[in-house]
Amino acid sequence: MDQQNDQINDTVDAPQADNDHPLRHRPAVKKRLAKYGATFEPPRDDAIIYPDDDSHSFFAKGRDFESAYVNHKYTDKEKEILGTYESLDYLPSQSLVYRHWLKRQPRRLDWDRWIMMGLIGFTVGFIGFLLHQIIDVIAEAKWDKARDLIKAGELVIAWLWVTGYSLLFLLASSGMVVFLRPSAGGSGIPELIGFLNGTVVRHIFNIKTMIVKFFSCCFAVGCGMPIGPEGPMIHLGSLVGAGMSQFKSDTLRFRLPFFERFRNSEDRRNFISAGAAAGVASAFGAPVGGLLFSMEEVSSFWNMKLSWQIFFCSMVSTFTTDLFNSAFKAFKYQGDFGLFKTDKYILFQVKNGIAVNILAFIPTVVLGVLGGTLGALFTFVNLKIARSRKKILSKITQPWKQQLLRISEPALILLLFSTMSVFIPKAFPCSKYTCIHGVNGQVSPNCLSDKQNPLHIEKTVEQYTCPDGVTITYNNSSFTNKTFNQVATLLFVTGEQAIHHLFSRNTHLEFDYPALVTVLVVYFFMACWASGTSISSGLVVPMLFIGGLYGRIVGRAMVSFFGVFTENESYWSWMDPGAFALIGAASFFGGVSRLTMSLTVIMMEITNDIQFLLPIMVAIMVAKWVGDFVTHPLYHALLELKCIPFLDSEPVVFHGDTSLINLELYSAHHVMRKDPITLHQKEPVQYIANLLLNTTHGGFPVVKMSKNSEDQIFYGLITRLELTVLLKHEDMFEALVDTRNDSPASAVDDTEVTHVDYQQLTLDKLSNPANIQEMLQLYCDDSKYKDLYINLLPYVNHSAVTIPDHFSLHRTYIIFRTLGLRHLTVVDENNHVVGIITRKDLMGFSLEEKLNEFIARDEERSTEMRLDI
């Protein structure tokens, strides 16, 4: 753990950095060592932890119902969970062994980095192709058979088929997640954001996670759950970036001798960001949107050079997916390999562009307000369902019962959703095909199409149980007495196909209010419930579907009030329900995620409707403003729910409920952990072993004697895992030395820095913590290790950042987050170590607690002074 004085043994609170410290003379406490080197570890993948001290009311401010400008309020139990997560440095430790390793790396330009970006892009693109093809195979087999059964009048048999077929795949999907890899559940985006922000999250970049994620997503989306594949695709992309860039796997136990220079924290995190961008690019066919999504939402650290490389990676990913999709549909070869048809490589192609009128911005703002309000409601309900799920599961003590319930929940959702998809359309009458005769004629029923007027009903609508009818053509017009079912058109298909119907242009009268409202209510709550279950699931398709539904309702209202205007009446042609469905989809997506730039570009790339760029921008901005007043963005709220530490781009700290605190008026010493344990350049092996067994610190400042006095001044920093690795090499231990004679870094020759290579120090967890614990216990029990020393000098990070204790708190936050630090050492004017700051110290709730305590004490002193006067 990174915090220096939080959750450590009572007898080592606020230790002093001298040779008489009790840890140098006390026996080690026998505690089980975890994989991350401390005596505890973050929650297991399948751990269900519900804070039993949560006494907040349903609408308590600062919990699920919280403005984006209010810090989340954690319970004491949640703070304990929060404190178990380890953090990561963005930049590698700049030690002598690191520099020695860098010298051995081949000197080349960045051509190998571009090659790696291309490999990641191609791999992610091909995975995206496979994902969608498998989903199409599963979904088409389901709905084609269901249509045949319904056409034959076998409605009950059709329901049994849809339910049984879907449950087969869903149980496989949820079973893989529950029994094989629980961390593969959900979209994976909150965990990805947390990791790239600097927090270690278990198993999110593991080959087993990748396999389970892929097949769970294929089965869950293909069987008809109200979810989408785009979120998991982003996680899959980051998995490819994490694994391929390192050319090694701890799970499969191999380490290939290629691209070794990328095996450092900075490059690995950059390639993960590239993989996430490639995932967006493949899922949406949006390379620019992928770049912006990675920059705006996922990554915490960015530079211009990385932008070009990730753009190239996204381009390759999109090209690869589109290339294979050009010739295959559900793995059936269609011909035209390499022919990029717009209806294939543009996800929701809008074929008929219409001019935008300034009057269109009035309903656009209304849609933005609806998007922000409903997006916040979606987030709030989703969080409440997640908390209720945790509460119920936490009361079940037997693991097999927990697992059974976690598998049963998505099965219940699918059963309800399949039942409603099959039977709800039966409650709605069949609708006639309508069109307009001539350029400006009247709307006519039983009219399929008229070549003189674009108003029509799509030919791909669902007939359901409606009669076949007869179609005839006369004088350039088609007439039919065939009918269709509006609700079945939206529910009897995949989510992407339903969105195509909602976005369709010149189909003003295709859907009426009852059908749209019914599907909106059903899909809103089903998608909200399904998104947190034990399956690999995304929310992009549900967000676009829900937004398209209420957008279509607003557009239909415009038609009801002002009449039908097609593209022939150019001044009023903007009153198209399909156009408002597009704006509504963007507004709901923005209201839930609070994305702005990337979302705007993604909506342009997936629809090719550049005319509606400005209305979409307005709707997204209004939705974000409205949503921010009600809840946090969904992905950030899920980070808070899971107690994963996260530093936002800008801290917001209040005193009381309304008084905003200006962090420029406070200093680093107001939030730092005082008097951290420090190490000398040469330390007894027994003392270090005692330190590792009796504290939970993630890192230790290293001090040395100043040249002009006996003062101990800051020299660098070394992490807990680095110390653990060093203690595994007994050949490094030295006989009794004078620890006061600290050697300068330049005095260490090459032979002294080859005991442990840099690659051996780049562990993120221990492979066998039980053996390590036995080793440390031996060092503590055997008195000979009291007189054996270890030279830390070659392994200390000489570039560890320090700040003076009077340094601005606001600038402290900026430096910490911008540089992606794990520890920030605080020194006084004489360069003595006086404190340390970690990620948890700078989280919003922690800043508020510490500064409010300081303000309260300051006000109390002021009151006492006034009374004395």
mmCIF file of C-alpha atoms in Angstrom, residues 519-770:
data_model
loop_
_atom_site.group_PDB
_atom_site.id
_atom_site.type_symbol
_atom_site.label_atom_id
_atom_site.label_comp_id
_atom_site.label_asym_id
_atom_site.label_seq_id
_atom_site.Cartn_x
_atom_site.Cartn_y
_atom_site.Cartn_z
ATOM 1 C CA VAL A 519 -40.049 0.019 -25.873
ATOM 2 C CA LEU A 520 -38.337 2.968 -24.141
ATOM 3 C CA VAL A 521 -39.609 1.947 -20.699
ATOM 4 C CA VAL A 522 -38.814 -1.739 -21.216
ATOM 5 C CA TYR A 523 -35.353 -1.239 -22.682
ATOM 6 C CA PHE A 524 -34.344 1.501 -20.231
ATOM 7 C CA PHE A 525 -34.809 -0.651 -17.145
ATOM 8 C CA MET A 526 -33.689 -3.934 -18.729
ATOM 9 C CA ALA A 527 -30.442 -2.372 -19.987
ATOM 10 C CA CYS A 528 -29.889 -0.620 -16.662
ATOM 11 C CA TRP A 529 -30.283 -3.907 -14.804
ATOM 12 C CA ALA A 530 -28.295 -6.069 -17.213
ATOM 13 C CA SER A 531 -25.200 -3.879 -17.384
ATOM 14 C CA GLY A 532 -23.910 -4.807 -13.931
ATOM 15 C CA THR A 533 -24.460 -8.568 -14.029
ATOM 16 C CA SER A 534 -21.824 -11.305 -14.309
ATOM 17 C CA ILE A 535 -21.466 -11.199 -18.085
ATOM 18 C CA SER A 536 -19.158 -9.306 -20.381
ATOM 19 C CA SER A 537 -21.314 -6.382 -21.443
ATOM 20 C CA GLY A 538 -21.186 -2.864 -22.812
ATOM 21 C CA LEU A 539 -23.611 0.029 -22.708
ATOM 22 C CA VAL A 540 -22.995 1.887 -25.966
ATOM 23 C CA VAL A 541 -25.709 0.161 -28.017
ATOM 24 C CA PRO A 542 -28.287 0.506 -25.191
ATOM 25 C CA MET A 543 -27.379 4.193 -24.792
ATOM 26 C CA LEU A 544 -27.819 4.866 -28.518
ATOM 27 C CA PHE A 545 -31.048 2.818 -28.570
ATOM 28 C CA ILE A 546 -32.600 4.576 -25.561
ATOM 29 C CA GLY A 547 -31.602 8.029 -26.802
ATOM 30 C CA GLY A 548 -32.884 7.207 -30.273
ATOM 31 C CA LEU A 549 -36.256 6.208 -28.811
ATOM 32 C CA TYR A 550 -36.983 9.444 -26.957
ATOM 33 C CA GLY A 551 -35.427 11.435 -29.788
ATOM 34 C CA ARG A 552 -37.849 9.753 -32.159
ATOM 35 C CA ILE A 553 -40.709 10.605 -29.790
ATOM 36 C CA VAL A 554 -39.766 14.301 -29.888
ATOM 37 C CA GLY A 555 -39.469 14.135 -33.683
ATOM 38 C CA ARG A 556 -42.839 12.426 -33.943
ATOM 39 C CA ALA A 557 -44.334 15.188 -31.809
ATOM 40 C CA MET A 558 -42.974 17.764 -34.265
ATOM 41 C CA VAL A 559 -44.695 15.861 -37.077
ATOM 42 C CA SER A 560 -47.961 15.745 -35.119
ATOM 43 C CA PHE A 561 -47.900 19.495 -34.457
ATOM 44 C CA PHE A 562 -46.605 20.788 -37.787
ATOM 45 C CA GLY A 563 -47.266 18.025 -40.331
ATOM 46 C CA VAL A 564 -45.066 15.920 -42.590
ATOM 47 C CA PHE A 565 -42.287 17.727 -44.432
ATOM 48 C CA THR A 566 -39.964 15.647 -46.594
ATOM 49 C CA GLU A 567 -36.794 16.691 -48.359
ATOM 50 C CA ASN A 568 -38.883 18.272 -51.136
ATOM 51 C CA GLU A 569 -39.798 21.078 -48.672
ATOM 52 C CA SER A 570 -36.204 21.995 -47.869
ATOM 53 C CA TYR A 571 -36.925 24.803 -45.363
ATOM 54 C CA TRP A 572 -38.918 22.468 -43.069
ATOM 55 C CA SER A 573 -37.251 19.168 -43.919
ATOM 56 C CA TRP A 574 -35.344 19.230 -40.622
ATOM 57 C CA MET A 575 -38.540 18.024 -38.910
ATOM 58 C CA ASP A 576 -37.584 14.419 -39.485
ATOM 59 C CA PRO A 577 -38.031 11.968 -36.569
ATOM 60 C CA GLY A 578 -34.956 10.043 -37.745
ATOM 61 C CA ALA A 579 -32.813 13.169 -37.421
ATOM 62 C CA PHE A 580 -34.082 13.784 -33.897
ATOM 63 C CA ALA A 581 -33.426 10.130 -33.039
ATOM 64 C CA LEU A 582 -29.783 10.731 -33.944
ATOM 65 C CA ILE A 583 -29.617 13.854 -31.764
ATOM 66 C CA GLY A 584 -31.385 12.030 -28.921
ATOM 67 C CA ALA A 585 -28.920 9.135 -29.108
ATOM 68 C CA ALA A 586 -26.000 11.554 -28.852
ATOM 69 C CA SER A 587 -27.624 13.390 -25.936
ATOM 70 C CA PHE A 588 -28.252 10.221 -23.905
ATOM 71 C CA PHE A 589 -24.763 8.905 -24.623
ATOM 72 C CA GLY A 590 -23.414 12.262 -23.409
ATOM 73 C CA GLY A 591 -25.757 12.340 -20.417
ATOM 74 C CA VAL A 592 -24.469 8.978 -19.178
ATOM 75 C CA SER A 593 -20.767 9.171 -20.085
ATOM 76 C CA ARG A 594 -20.285 13.002 -20.102
ATOM 77 C CA LEU A 595 -17.996 12.646 -23.123
ATOM 78 C CA THR A 596 -17.863 15.656 -25.435
ATOM 79 C CA MET A 597 -15.196 15.824 -28.169
ATOM 80 C CA SER A 598 -14.799 12.110 -28.730
ATOM 81 C CA LEU A 599 -18.547 11.481 -28.649
ATOM 82 C CA THR A 600 -19.212 14.189 -31.243
ATOM 83 C CA VAL A 601 -16.633 12.722 -33.620
ATOM 84 C CA ILE A 602 -17.834 9.152 -33.017
ATOM 85 C CA MET A 603 -21.417 10.153 -33.856
ATOM 86 C CA MET A 604 -20.187 11.743 -37.077
ATOM 87 C CA GLU A 605 -18.127 8.709 -38.049
ATOM 88 C CA ILE A 606 -20.827 6.112 -37.345
ATOM 89 C CA THR A 607 -23.571 8.014 -39.221
ATOM 90 C CA ASN A 608 -21.727 10.076 -41.867
ATOM 91 C CA ASP A 609 -24.265 12.852 -41.195
ATOM 92 C CA ILE A 610 -22.062 15.939 -41.144
ATOM 93 C CA GLN A 611 -25.038 18.275 -41.613
ATOM 94 C CA PHE A 612 -26.156 17.623 -38.050
ATOM 95 C CA LEU A 613 -22.761 18.285 -36.489
ATOM 96 C CA LEU A 614 -23.827 21.507 -34.722
ATOM 97 C CA PRO A 615 -27.120 20.155 -33.293
ATOM 98 C CA ILE A 616 -25.272 17.090 -32.007
ATOM 99 C CA MET A 617 -22.625 19.273 -30.358
ATOM 100 C CA VAL A 618 -25.305 21.406 -28.700
ATOM 101 C CA ALA A 619 -27.247 18.363 -27.457
ATOM 102 C CA ILE A 620 -24.107 16.754 -26.027
ATOM 103 C CA MET A 621 -22.989 19.909 -24.223
ATOM 104 C CA VAL A 622 -26.437 20.570 -22.732
ATOM 105 C CA ALA A 623 -26.727 16.913 -21.663
ATOM 106 C CA LYS A 624 -23.329 17.103 -19.962
ATOM 107 C CA TRP A 625 -24.184 20.322 -18.109
ATOM 108 C CA VAL A 626 -27.531 18.957 -16.906
ATOM 109 C CA GLY A 627 -26.144 15.526 -15.992
ATOM 110 C CA ASP A 628 -23.225 17.012 -14.056
ATOM 111 C CA PHE A 629 -25.645 18.721 -11.703
ATOM 112 C CA VAL A 630 -27.222 15.395 -10.715
ATOM 113 C CA THR A 631 -24.652 12.574 -10.748
ATOM 114 C CA HIS A 632 -21.044 11.782 -11.528
ATOM 115 C CA PRO A 633 -20.297 10.289 -14.980
ATOM 116 C CA LEU A 634 -21.204 6.595 -15.025
ATOM 117 C CA TYR A 635 -17.672 5.227 -15.408
ATOM 118 C CA HIS A 636 -16.327 7.462 -12.636
ATOM 119 C CA ALA A 637 -19.265 6.563 -10.411
ATOM 120 C CA LEU A 638 -18.486 2.864 -10.945
ATOM 121 C CA LEU A 639 -14.877 3.545 -9.922
ATOM 122 C CA GLU A 640 -16.218 5.020 -6.684
ATOM 123 C CA LEU A 641 -18.619 2.121 -6.184
ATOM 124 C CA LYS A 642 -15.752 -0.354 -6.562
ATOM 125 C CA CYS A 643 -13.530 1.788 -4.296
ATOM 126 C CA ILE A 644 -10.779 2.063 -6.930
ATOM 127 C CA PRO A 645 -8.586 5.135 -6.226
ATOM 128 C CA PHE A 646 -8.793 7.746 -8.971
ATOM 129 C CA LEU A 647 -7.466 11.279 -9.327
ATOM 130 C CA ASP A 648 -9.696 13.511 -11.418
ATOM 131 C CA SER A 649 -8.210 16.093 -13.755
ATOM 132 C CA GLU A 650 -9.097 18.919 -11.383
ATOM 133 C CA PRO A 651 -9.851 18.661 -7.645
ATOM 134 C CA VAL A 652 -12.994 20.265 -6.230
ATOM 135 C CA VAL A 653 -12.878 20.765 -2.462
ATOM 136 C CA PHE A 654 -15.594 22.355 -0.314
ATOM 137 C CA HIS A 655 -15.686 23.645 3.230
ATOM 138 C CA GLY A 656 -19.154 22.808 4.426
ATOM 139 C CA ASP A 657 -21.657 22.470 1.609
ATOM 140 C CA THR A 658 -21.196 25.678 -0.340
ATOM 141 C CA SER A 659 -17.833 27.303 0.358
ATOM 142 C CA LEU A 660 -15.309 26.315 -2.309
ATOM 143 C CA ILE A 661 -11.734 25.971 -1.023
ATOM 144 C CA ASN A 662 -8.957 27.506 -3.115
ATOM 145 C CA LEU A 663 -6.083 24.992 -2.943
ATOM 146 C CA GLU A 664 -3.578 27.701 -3.854
ATOM 147 C CA LEU A 665 -4.046 29.037 -0.326
ATOM 148 C CA TYR A 666 -2.814 25.793 1.247
ATOM 149 C CA SER A 667 0.458 23.915 1.191
ATOM 150 C CA ALA A 668 1.723 20.367 0.830
ATOM 151 C CA HIS A 669 2.315 20.061 4.580
ATOM 152 C CA HIS A 670 -1.452 20.307 5.168
ATOM 153 C CA VAL A 671 -2.075 16.900 3.551
ATOM 154 C CA MET A 672 1.237 15.030 3.772
ATOM 155 C CA ARG A 673 1.887 11.997 5.971
ATOM 156 C CA LYS A 674 4.439 13.159 8.505
ATOM 157 C CA ASP A 675 7.722 11.491 9.483
ATOM 158 C CA PRO A 676 7.821 8.566 7.043
ATOM 159 C CA ILE A 677 10.196 5.679 7.583
ATOM 160 C CA THR A 678 13.436 6.344 5.699
ATOM 161 C CA LEU A 679 16.292 4.092 4.662
ATOM 162 C CA HIS A 680 20.034 4.686 4.382
ATOM 163 C CA GLN A 681 22.001 3.776 1.312
ATOM 164 C CA LYS A 682 23.253 0.702 3.177
ATOM 165 C CA GLU A 683 20.918 -1.078 5.561
ATOM 166 C CA PRO A 684 20.995 -4.316 7.617
ATOM 167 C CA VAL A 685 19.204 -7.197 5.915
ATOM 168 C CA GLN A 686 17.317 -7.990 9.116
ATOM 169 C CA TYR A 687 15.985 -4.460 9.422
ATOM 170 C CA ILE A 688 14.665 -4.419 5.850
ATOM 171 C CA ALA A 689 13.030 -7.829 6.338
ATOM 172 C CA ASN A 690 11.413 -6.570 9.535
ATOM 173 C CA LEU A 691 10.224 -3.505 7.677
ATOM 174 C CA LEU A 692 8.593 -5.544 4.928
ATOM 175 C CA LEU A 693 6.812 -7.825 7.393
ATOM 176 C CA ASN A 694 5.655 -5.138 9.818
ATOM 177 C CA THR A 695 4.592 -2.249 7.603
ATOM 178 C CA THR A 696 2.368 -1.811 4.586
ATOM 179 C CA HIS A 697 4.271 1.020 2.920
ATOM 180 C CA GLY A 698 4.617 0.907 -0.838
ATOM 181 C CA GLY A 699 7.860 2.874 -0.920
ATOM 182 C CA PHE A 700 10.564 4.338 1.285
ATOM 183 C CA PRO A 701 12.584 7.554 0.891
ATOM 184 C CA VAL A 702 16.327 6.923 0.957
ATOM 185 C CA VAL A 703 18.559 9.427 2.747
ATOM 186 C CA LYS A 704 22.305 10.065 2.861
ATOM 187 C CA MET A 705 24.676 12.108 4.974
ATOM 188 C CA SER A 706 25.176 15.635 3.734
ATOM 189 C CA LYS A 707 28.712 16.637 2.814
ATOM 190 C CA ASN A 708 29.023 19.438 5.336
ATOM 191 C CA SER A 709 27.245 17.983 8.345
ATOM 192 C CA GLU A 710 25.824 14.843 9.918
ATOM 193 C CA ASP A 711 22.334 15.691 8.625
ATOM 194 C CA GLN A 712 20.434 13.058 6.685
ATOM 195 C CA ILE A 713 19.198 14.570 3.435
ATOM 196 C CA PHE A 714 16.959 13.140 0.738
ATOM 197 C CA TYR A 715 18.719 11.021 -1.888
ATOM 198 C CA GLY A 716 16.040 8.992 -3.692
ATOM 199 C CA LEU A 717 13.241 6.470 -3.272
ATOM 200 C CA ILE A 718 12.909 2.696 -3.456
ATOM 201 C CA THR A 719 9.710 0.642 -3.614
ATOM 202 C CA ARG A 720 8.605 -2.277 -1.519
ATOM 203 C CA LEU A 721 8.741 -4.810 -4.349
ATOM 204 C CA GLU A 722 12.236 -3.661 -5.332
ATOM 205 C CA LEU A 723 13.426 -4.293 -1.778
ATOM 206 C CA THR A 724 11.779 -7.713 -1.814
ATOM 207 C CA VAL A 725 13.540 -8.679 -5.041
ATOM 208 C CA LEU A 726 16.900 -7.496 -3.703
ATOM 209 C CA LEU A 727 16.542 -9.603 -0.554
ATOM 210 C CA LYS A 728 16.158 -12.718 -2.720
ATOM 211 C CA HIS A 729 19.821 -12.359 -3.782
ATOM 212 C CA GLU A 730 22.009 -13.313 -0.834
ATOM 213 C CA ASP A 731 25.153 -12.800 -2.918
ATOM 214 C CA MET A 732 24.527 -9.073 -2.540
ATOM 215 C CA PHE A 733 24.772 -9.112 1.238
ATOM 216 C CA GLU A 734 27.915 -7.489 2.622
ATOM 217 C CA ALA A 735 29.766 -7.807 5.894
ATOM 218 C CA LEU A 736 29.703 -5.074 8.527
ATOM 219 C CA VAL A 737 30.323 -1.638 7.078
ATOM 220 C CA ASP A 738 30.286 1.935 8.319
ATOM 221 C CA THR A 739 26.836 3.046 7.181
ATOM 222 C CA ARG A 740 27.740 6.684 7.678
ATOM 223 C CA ASN A 741 30.153 6.603 4.755
ATOM 224 C CA ASP A 742 27.611 6.951 1.974
ATOM 225 C CA SER A 743 29.031 6.520 -1.483
ATOM 226 C CA PRO A 744 28.137 8.866 -4.331
ATOM 227 C CA ALA A 745 26.373 7.317 -7.291
ATOM 228 C CA SER A 746 29.375 7.893 -9.522
ATOM 229 C CA ALA A 747 31.456 5.652 -7.283
ATOM 230 C CA VAL A 748 29.473 2.539 -8.176
ATOM 231 C CA ASP A 749 31.131 0.687 -11.041
ATOM 232 C CA ASP A 750 29.521 -1.690 -13.513
ATOM 233 C CA THR A 751 30.315 -4.804 -11.521
ATOM 234 C CA GLU A 752 28.266 -3.526 -8.604
ATOM 235 C CA VAL A 753 25.105 -2.971 -10.618
ATOM 236 C CA THR A 754 24.914 -6.388 -12.206
ATOM 237 C CA HIS A 755 23.842 -8.377 -9.149
ATOM 238 C CA VAL A 756 20.194 -7.775 -10.062
ATOM 239 C CA ASP A 757 19.232 -6.705 -13.558
ATOM 240 C CA TYR A 758 16.629 -4.007 -14.175
ATOM 241 C CA GLN A 759 14.183 -6.507 -15.730
ATOM 242 C CA GLN A 760 14.182 -8.476 -12.489
ATOM 243 C CA LEU A 761 13.050 -5.361 -10.614
ATOM 244 C CA THR A 762 10.065 -4.621 -12.858
ATOM 245 C CA LEU A 763 7.704 -6.955 -11.014
ATOM 246 C CA ASP A 764 4.132 -5.916 -10.373
ATOM 247 C CA LYS A 765 3.478 -8.858 -8.043
ATOM 248 C CA LEU A 766 5.241 -11.790 -6.371
ATOM 249 C CA SER A 767 5.015 -15.202 -7.996
ATOM 250 C CA ASN A 768 5.294 -17.121 -4.712
ATOM 251 C CA PRO A 769 4.568 -14.911 -1.684
ATOM 252 C CA ALA A 770 4.621 -17.851 0.753
#
